[in-house]
Coordinates of C-alpha atoms (C1' of nucleotides) in Angstrom, one line a residue:
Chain A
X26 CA 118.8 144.4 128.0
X27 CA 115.3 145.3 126.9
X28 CA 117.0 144.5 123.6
X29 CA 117.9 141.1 124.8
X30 CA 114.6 140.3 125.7
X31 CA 113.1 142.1 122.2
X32 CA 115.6 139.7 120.5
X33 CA 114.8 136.5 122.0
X34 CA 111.2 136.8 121.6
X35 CA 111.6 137.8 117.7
X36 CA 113.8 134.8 117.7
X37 CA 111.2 132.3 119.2
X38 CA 108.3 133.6 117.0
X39 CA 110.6 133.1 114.0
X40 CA 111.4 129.6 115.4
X41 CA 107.3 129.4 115.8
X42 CA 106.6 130.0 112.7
X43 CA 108.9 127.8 111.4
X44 CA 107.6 125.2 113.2
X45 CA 104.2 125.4 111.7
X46 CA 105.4 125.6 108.6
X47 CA 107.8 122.1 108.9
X48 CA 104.4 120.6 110.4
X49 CA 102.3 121.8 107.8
X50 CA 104.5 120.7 105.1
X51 CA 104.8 117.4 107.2
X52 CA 101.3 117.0 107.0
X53 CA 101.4 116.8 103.1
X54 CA 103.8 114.7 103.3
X55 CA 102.3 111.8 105.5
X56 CA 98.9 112.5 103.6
X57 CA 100.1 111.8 100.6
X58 CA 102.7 109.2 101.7
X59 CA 99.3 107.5 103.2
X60 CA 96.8 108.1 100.4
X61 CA 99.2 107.1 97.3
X62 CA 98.7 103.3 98.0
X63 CA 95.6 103.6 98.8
X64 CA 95.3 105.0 95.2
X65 CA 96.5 102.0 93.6
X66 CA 95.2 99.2 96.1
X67 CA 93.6 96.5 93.2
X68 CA 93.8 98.6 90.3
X69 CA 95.3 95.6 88.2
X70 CA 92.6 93.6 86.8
X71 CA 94.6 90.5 87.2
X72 CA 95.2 91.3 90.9
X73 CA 98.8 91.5 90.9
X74 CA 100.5 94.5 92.3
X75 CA 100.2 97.6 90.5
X76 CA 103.8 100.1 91.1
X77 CA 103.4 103.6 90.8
X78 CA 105.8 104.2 87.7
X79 CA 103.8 101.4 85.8
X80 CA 100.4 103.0 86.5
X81 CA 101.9 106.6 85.7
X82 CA 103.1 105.2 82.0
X83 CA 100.2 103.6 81.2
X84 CA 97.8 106.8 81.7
X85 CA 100.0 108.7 79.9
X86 CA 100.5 106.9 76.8
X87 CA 96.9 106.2 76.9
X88 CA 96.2 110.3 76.7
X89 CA 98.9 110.7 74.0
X90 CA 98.0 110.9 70.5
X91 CA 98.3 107.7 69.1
X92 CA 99.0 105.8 72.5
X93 CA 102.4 106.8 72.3
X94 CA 105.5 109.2 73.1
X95 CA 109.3 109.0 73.1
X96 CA 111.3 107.0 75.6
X97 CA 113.2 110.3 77.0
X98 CA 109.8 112.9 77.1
X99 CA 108.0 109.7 78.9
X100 CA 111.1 109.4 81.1
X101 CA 111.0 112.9 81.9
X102 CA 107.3 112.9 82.6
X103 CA 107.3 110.0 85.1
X104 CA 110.2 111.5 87.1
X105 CA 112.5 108.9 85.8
X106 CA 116.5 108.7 84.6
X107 CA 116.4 107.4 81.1
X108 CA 118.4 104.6 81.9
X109 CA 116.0 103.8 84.4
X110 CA 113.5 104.0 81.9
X111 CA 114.8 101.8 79.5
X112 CA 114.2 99.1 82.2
X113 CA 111.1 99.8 83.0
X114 CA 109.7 100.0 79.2
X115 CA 111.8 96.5 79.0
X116 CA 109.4 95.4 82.0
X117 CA 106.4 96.0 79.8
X118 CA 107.6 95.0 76.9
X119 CA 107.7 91.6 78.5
X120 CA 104.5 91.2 79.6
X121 CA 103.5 92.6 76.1
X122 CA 101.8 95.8 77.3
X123 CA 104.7 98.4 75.3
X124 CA 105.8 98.1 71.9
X125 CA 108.9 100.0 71.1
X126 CA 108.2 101.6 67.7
X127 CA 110.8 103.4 65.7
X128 CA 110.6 107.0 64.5
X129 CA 111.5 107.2 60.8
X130 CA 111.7 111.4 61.1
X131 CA 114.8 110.7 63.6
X132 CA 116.0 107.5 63.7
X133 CA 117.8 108.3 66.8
X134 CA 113.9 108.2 68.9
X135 CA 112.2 105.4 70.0
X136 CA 108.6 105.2 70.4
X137 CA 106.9 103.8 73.5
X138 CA 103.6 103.0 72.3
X139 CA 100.8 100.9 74.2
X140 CA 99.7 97.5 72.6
X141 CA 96.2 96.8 72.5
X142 CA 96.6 94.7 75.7
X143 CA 98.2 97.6 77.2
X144 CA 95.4 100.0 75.8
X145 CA 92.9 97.8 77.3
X146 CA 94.5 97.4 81.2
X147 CA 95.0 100.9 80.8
X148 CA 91.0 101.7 80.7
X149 CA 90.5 99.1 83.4
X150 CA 93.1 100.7 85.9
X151 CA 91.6 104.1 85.2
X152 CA 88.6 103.4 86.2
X153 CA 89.8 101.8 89.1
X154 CA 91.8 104.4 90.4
X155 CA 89.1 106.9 89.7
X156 CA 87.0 104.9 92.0
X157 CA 89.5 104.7 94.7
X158 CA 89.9 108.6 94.3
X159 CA 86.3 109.4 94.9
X160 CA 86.1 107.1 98.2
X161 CA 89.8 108.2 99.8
X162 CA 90.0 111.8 98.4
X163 CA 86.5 113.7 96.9
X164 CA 84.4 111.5 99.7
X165 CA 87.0 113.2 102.0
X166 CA 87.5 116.5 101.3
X167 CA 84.2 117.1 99.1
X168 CA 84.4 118.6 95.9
X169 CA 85.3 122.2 96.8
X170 CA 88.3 120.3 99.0
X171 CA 89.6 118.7 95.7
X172 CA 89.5 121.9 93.8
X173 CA 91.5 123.9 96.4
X174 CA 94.1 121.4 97.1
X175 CA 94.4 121.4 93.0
X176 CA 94.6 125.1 92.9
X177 CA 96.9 125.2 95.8
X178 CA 99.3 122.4 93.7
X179 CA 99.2 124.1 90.4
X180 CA 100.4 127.2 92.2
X181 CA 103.5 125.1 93.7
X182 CA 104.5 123.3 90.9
X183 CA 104.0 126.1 88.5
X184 CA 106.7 128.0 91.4
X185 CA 109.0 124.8 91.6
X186 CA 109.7 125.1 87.3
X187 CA 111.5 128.3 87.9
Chain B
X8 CA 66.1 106.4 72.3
X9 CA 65.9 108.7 75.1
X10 CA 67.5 106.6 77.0
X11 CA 70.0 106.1 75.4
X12 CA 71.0 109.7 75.1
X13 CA 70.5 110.1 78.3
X14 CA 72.8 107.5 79.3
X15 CA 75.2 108.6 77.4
X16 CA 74.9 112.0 78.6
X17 CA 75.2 110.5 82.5
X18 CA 78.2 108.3 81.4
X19 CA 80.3 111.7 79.7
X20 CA 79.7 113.5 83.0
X21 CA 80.7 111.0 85.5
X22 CA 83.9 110.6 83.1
X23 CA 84.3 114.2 82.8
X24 CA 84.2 114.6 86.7
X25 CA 86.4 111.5 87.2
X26 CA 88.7 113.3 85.1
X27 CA 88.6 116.3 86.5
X28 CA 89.8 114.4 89.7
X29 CA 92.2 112.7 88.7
X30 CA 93.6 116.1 87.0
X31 CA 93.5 117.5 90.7
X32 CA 95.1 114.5 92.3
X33 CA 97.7 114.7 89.7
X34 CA 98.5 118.2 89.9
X35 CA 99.3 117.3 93.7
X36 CA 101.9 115.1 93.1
X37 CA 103.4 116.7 90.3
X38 CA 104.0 119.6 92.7
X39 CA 105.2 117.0 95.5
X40 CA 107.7 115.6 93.1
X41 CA 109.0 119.0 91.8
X42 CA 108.7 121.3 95.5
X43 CA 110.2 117.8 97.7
X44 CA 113.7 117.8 96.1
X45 CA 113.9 121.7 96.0
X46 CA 113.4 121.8 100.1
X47 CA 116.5 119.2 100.6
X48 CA 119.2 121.6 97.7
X49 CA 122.0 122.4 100.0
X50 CA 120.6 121.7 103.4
X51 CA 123.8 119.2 104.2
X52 CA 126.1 121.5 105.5
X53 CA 129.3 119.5 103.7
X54 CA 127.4 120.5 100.3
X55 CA 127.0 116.5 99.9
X56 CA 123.6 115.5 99.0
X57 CA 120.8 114.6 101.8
X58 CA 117.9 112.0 101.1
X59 CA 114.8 112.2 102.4
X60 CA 114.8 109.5 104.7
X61 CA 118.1 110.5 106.0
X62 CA 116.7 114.4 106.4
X63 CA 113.6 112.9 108.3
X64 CA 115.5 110.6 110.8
X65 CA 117.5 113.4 112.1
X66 CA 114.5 116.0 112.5
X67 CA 112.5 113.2 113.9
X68 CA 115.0 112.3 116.5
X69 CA 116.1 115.3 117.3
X70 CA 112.9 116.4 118.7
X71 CA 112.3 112.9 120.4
X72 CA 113.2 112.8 124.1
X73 CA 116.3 112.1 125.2
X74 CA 117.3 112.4 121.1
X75 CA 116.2 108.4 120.7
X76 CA 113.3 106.2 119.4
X77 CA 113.2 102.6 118.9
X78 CA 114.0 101.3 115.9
X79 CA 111.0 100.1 114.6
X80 CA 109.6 103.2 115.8
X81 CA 111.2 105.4 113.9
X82 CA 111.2 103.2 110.7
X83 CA 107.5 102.8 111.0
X84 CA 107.4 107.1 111.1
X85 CA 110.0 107.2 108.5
X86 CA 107.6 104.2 106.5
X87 CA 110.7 102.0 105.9
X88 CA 110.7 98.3 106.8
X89 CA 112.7 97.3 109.6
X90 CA 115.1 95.8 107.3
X91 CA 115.4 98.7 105.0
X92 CA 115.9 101.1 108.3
X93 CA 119.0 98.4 109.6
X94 CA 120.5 99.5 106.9
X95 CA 119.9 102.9 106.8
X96 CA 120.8 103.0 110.5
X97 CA 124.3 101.3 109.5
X98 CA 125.2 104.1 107.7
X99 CA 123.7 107.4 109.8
X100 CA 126.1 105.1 112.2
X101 CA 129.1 104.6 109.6
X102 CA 129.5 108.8 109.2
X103 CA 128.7 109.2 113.2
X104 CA 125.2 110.7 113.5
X105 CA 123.7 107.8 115.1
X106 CA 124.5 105.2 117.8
X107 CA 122.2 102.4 118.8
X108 CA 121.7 102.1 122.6
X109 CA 120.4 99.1 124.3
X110 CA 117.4 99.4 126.2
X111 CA 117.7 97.6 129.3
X112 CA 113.6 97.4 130.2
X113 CA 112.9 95.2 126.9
X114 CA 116.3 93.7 125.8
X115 CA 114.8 93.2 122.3
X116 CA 114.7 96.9 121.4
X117 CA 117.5 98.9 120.1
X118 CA 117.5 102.6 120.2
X119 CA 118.8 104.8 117.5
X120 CA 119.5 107.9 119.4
X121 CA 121.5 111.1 117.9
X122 CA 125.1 111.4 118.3
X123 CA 126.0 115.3 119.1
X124 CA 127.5 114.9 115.5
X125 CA 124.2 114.2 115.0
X126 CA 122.5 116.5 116.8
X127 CA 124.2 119.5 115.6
X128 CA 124.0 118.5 111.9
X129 CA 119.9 118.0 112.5
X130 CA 120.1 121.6 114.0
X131 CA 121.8 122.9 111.0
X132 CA 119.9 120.9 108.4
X133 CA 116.6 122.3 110.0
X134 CA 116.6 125.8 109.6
X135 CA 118.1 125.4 106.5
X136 CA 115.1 123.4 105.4
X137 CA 112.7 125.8 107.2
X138 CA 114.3 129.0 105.1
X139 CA 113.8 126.6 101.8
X140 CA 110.3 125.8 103.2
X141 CA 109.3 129.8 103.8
X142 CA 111.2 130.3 99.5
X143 CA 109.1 127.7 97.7
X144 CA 105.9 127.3 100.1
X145 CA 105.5 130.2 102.7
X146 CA 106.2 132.7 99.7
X147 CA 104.1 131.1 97.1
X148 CA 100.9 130.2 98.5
X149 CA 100.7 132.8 101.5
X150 CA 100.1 131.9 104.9
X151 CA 96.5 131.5 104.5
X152 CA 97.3 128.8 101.7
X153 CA 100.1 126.9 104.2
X154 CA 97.3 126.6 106.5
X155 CA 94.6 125.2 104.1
X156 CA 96.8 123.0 102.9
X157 CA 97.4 121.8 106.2
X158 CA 94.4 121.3 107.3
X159 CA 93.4 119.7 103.8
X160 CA 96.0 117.7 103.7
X161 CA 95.6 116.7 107.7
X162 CA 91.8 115.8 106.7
X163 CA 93.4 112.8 103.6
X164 CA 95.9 111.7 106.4
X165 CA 93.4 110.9 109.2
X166 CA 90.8 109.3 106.7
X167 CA 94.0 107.0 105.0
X168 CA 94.6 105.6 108.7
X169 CA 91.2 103.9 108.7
Chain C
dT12 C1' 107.3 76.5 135.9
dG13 C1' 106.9 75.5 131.1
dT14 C1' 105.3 76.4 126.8
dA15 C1' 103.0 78.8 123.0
dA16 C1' 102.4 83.0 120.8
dG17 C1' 104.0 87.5 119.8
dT18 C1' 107.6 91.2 119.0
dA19 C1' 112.1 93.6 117.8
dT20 C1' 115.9 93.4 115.2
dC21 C1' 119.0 91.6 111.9
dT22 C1' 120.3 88.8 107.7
dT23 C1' 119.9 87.1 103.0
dC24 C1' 118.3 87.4 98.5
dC25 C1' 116.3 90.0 95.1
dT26 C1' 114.3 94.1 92.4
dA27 C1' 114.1 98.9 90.8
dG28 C1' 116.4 102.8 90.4
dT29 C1' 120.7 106.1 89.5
dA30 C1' 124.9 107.8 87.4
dA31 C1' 128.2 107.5 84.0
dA32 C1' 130.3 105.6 80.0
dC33 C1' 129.1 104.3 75.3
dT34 C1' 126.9 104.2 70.6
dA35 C1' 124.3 106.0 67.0
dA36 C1' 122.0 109.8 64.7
dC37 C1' 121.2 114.5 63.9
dA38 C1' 122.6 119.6 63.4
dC39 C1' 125.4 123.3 63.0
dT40 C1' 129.6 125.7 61.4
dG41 C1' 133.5 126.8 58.8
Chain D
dC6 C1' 131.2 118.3 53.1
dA7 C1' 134.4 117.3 57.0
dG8 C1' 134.5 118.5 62.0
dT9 C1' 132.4 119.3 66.2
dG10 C1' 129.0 119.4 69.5
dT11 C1' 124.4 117.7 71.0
dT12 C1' 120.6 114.5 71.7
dA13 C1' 118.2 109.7 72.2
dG14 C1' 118.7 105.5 73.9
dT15 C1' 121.2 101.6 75.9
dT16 C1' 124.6 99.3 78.9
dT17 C1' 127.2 98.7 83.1
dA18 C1' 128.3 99.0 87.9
dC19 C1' 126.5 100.3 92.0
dT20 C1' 123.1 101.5 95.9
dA21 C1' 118.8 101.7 98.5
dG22 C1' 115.0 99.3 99.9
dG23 C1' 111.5 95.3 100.3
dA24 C1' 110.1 90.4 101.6
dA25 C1' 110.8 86.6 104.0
dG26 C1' 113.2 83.9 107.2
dA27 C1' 116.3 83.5 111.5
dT28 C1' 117.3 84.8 116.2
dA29 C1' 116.6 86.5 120.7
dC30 C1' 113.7 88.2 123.9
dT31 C1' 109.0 89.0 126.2
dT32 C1' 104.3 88.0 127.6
dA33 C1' 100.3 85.2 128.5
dC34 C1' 98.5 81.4 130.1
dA35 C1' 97.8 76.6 131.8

DNA sequence: TGTAAGTATCTTCCTAGTAAACTAACACTG
DNA sequence: CAGTGTTAGTTTACTAGGAAGATACTTACA
């Protein structure tokens, strides 16, 4: 009966530390569900909403060599299908931010490459969202804060690609 | 001259730190995007898949009292709008985890309250989340790095709720 | 009491995304 | 060099969710 009772109290400490960890991990989860917007509020110069998937393309392509990268690596990148992709790259085309270009290496890839207007609203929404950063996350957490939540993140998503 | 050196040499820093946020920040939600999916794989007990919203419903009500919260309650916590979490109510009802009960205080509000289909699937899909939470997080960052990120990540949350 | 303002839910219409089938181009193998 | 498998991108059919309006109820106040 001693064992009972051993049992039962490994069993609620297990449960206890389970707990913390689901709250913990909830935590990052409503901070970040929280601070993303925040991230993103008027970072279009023309004051129209700004979507996350947008803002994530146009960084990128503005890092790449040459402002641009194939449709699929892009895709992959921003955590989208690539017929969900296609779409979205169809959405900029329109408003004349992405060109598609073709690949003459392998005709079978498509280029998403930034026009100059897209170059341009790219630089303006960087800065933006840098700004927003520094007031919601380094004016928060200070700059030792940022660099331990990014080493804490590299660790997990190094883990995460098995 | 000077000056203008000097100006420079201000503008390449405050870029180089922007950057070096916005590297930080990203490195967050890369790892968000890559751990989140990895802590829902196989928590359904049929083996059929489990969204996020659906996963934090039943957690959310199961440790509500009486195994119920108002609607617009729990789609404010779950950060749906109350016409997105109708229809996600509609179909935790359609496979039997969730009934709506009628509040007879303030006939306006509904409560979506756990069915014990319900309950007992939120019991199961718990600890299966909680062993996937101790794999990817518990056993990659230690709990001494659970705990920072906690409290980190409880620091961005508070601020975001001005 | 009667009325105005506010709140909770649902409904309708629309958009952004996925999955799967399809096409075209490349790459390997015999 | 034909045959087979693989990869990049698009298309199609479908689903989840948002925004705005409609409805029913409640609260505050004159």
């Amino acid at each position: 009966m001693g064992d009972a009772l051993e049992a039962d109290r490994a069993r609620s400490a297990q449960e206890q530390a389970d707990d913390e960890l689901i709250t913990d991990w909830g935590l990052l989860v409503e901070a970040f569900k929280a601070v993303s917007p925040l991230l993103l509020e008027g970072v279009h110069p023309g004051g129209e909403e700004m979507s996350g998937p947008w803002f994530e393309v146009l960084l990128r392509l503005q890092r790449s060599p040459g402002h641009r990268l194939p449709m699929s690596v892009l895709a992959r990148e921003v955590s989208l299908s690539s017929g969900g992709f296609t779409k979205l790259a169809d959405r900029l085309a329109a408003k004349g931010y992405l060109a598609r270009e073709s690949c003459p290496e392998d005709r079978r890839v498509v280029y998403a490459a930034l026009t100059p207007a897209g170059s341009e609203l790219a630089g303006e929404v960087k800065t933006r969202h840098a700004e927003l950063l520094r007031r919601h996350v380094l004016d928060v957490l200070g700059p030792d804060g940022v660099r331990t939540l990014g080493s804490l993140a590299r660790r997990l998503r190094d883990s995460a690609r098995d």
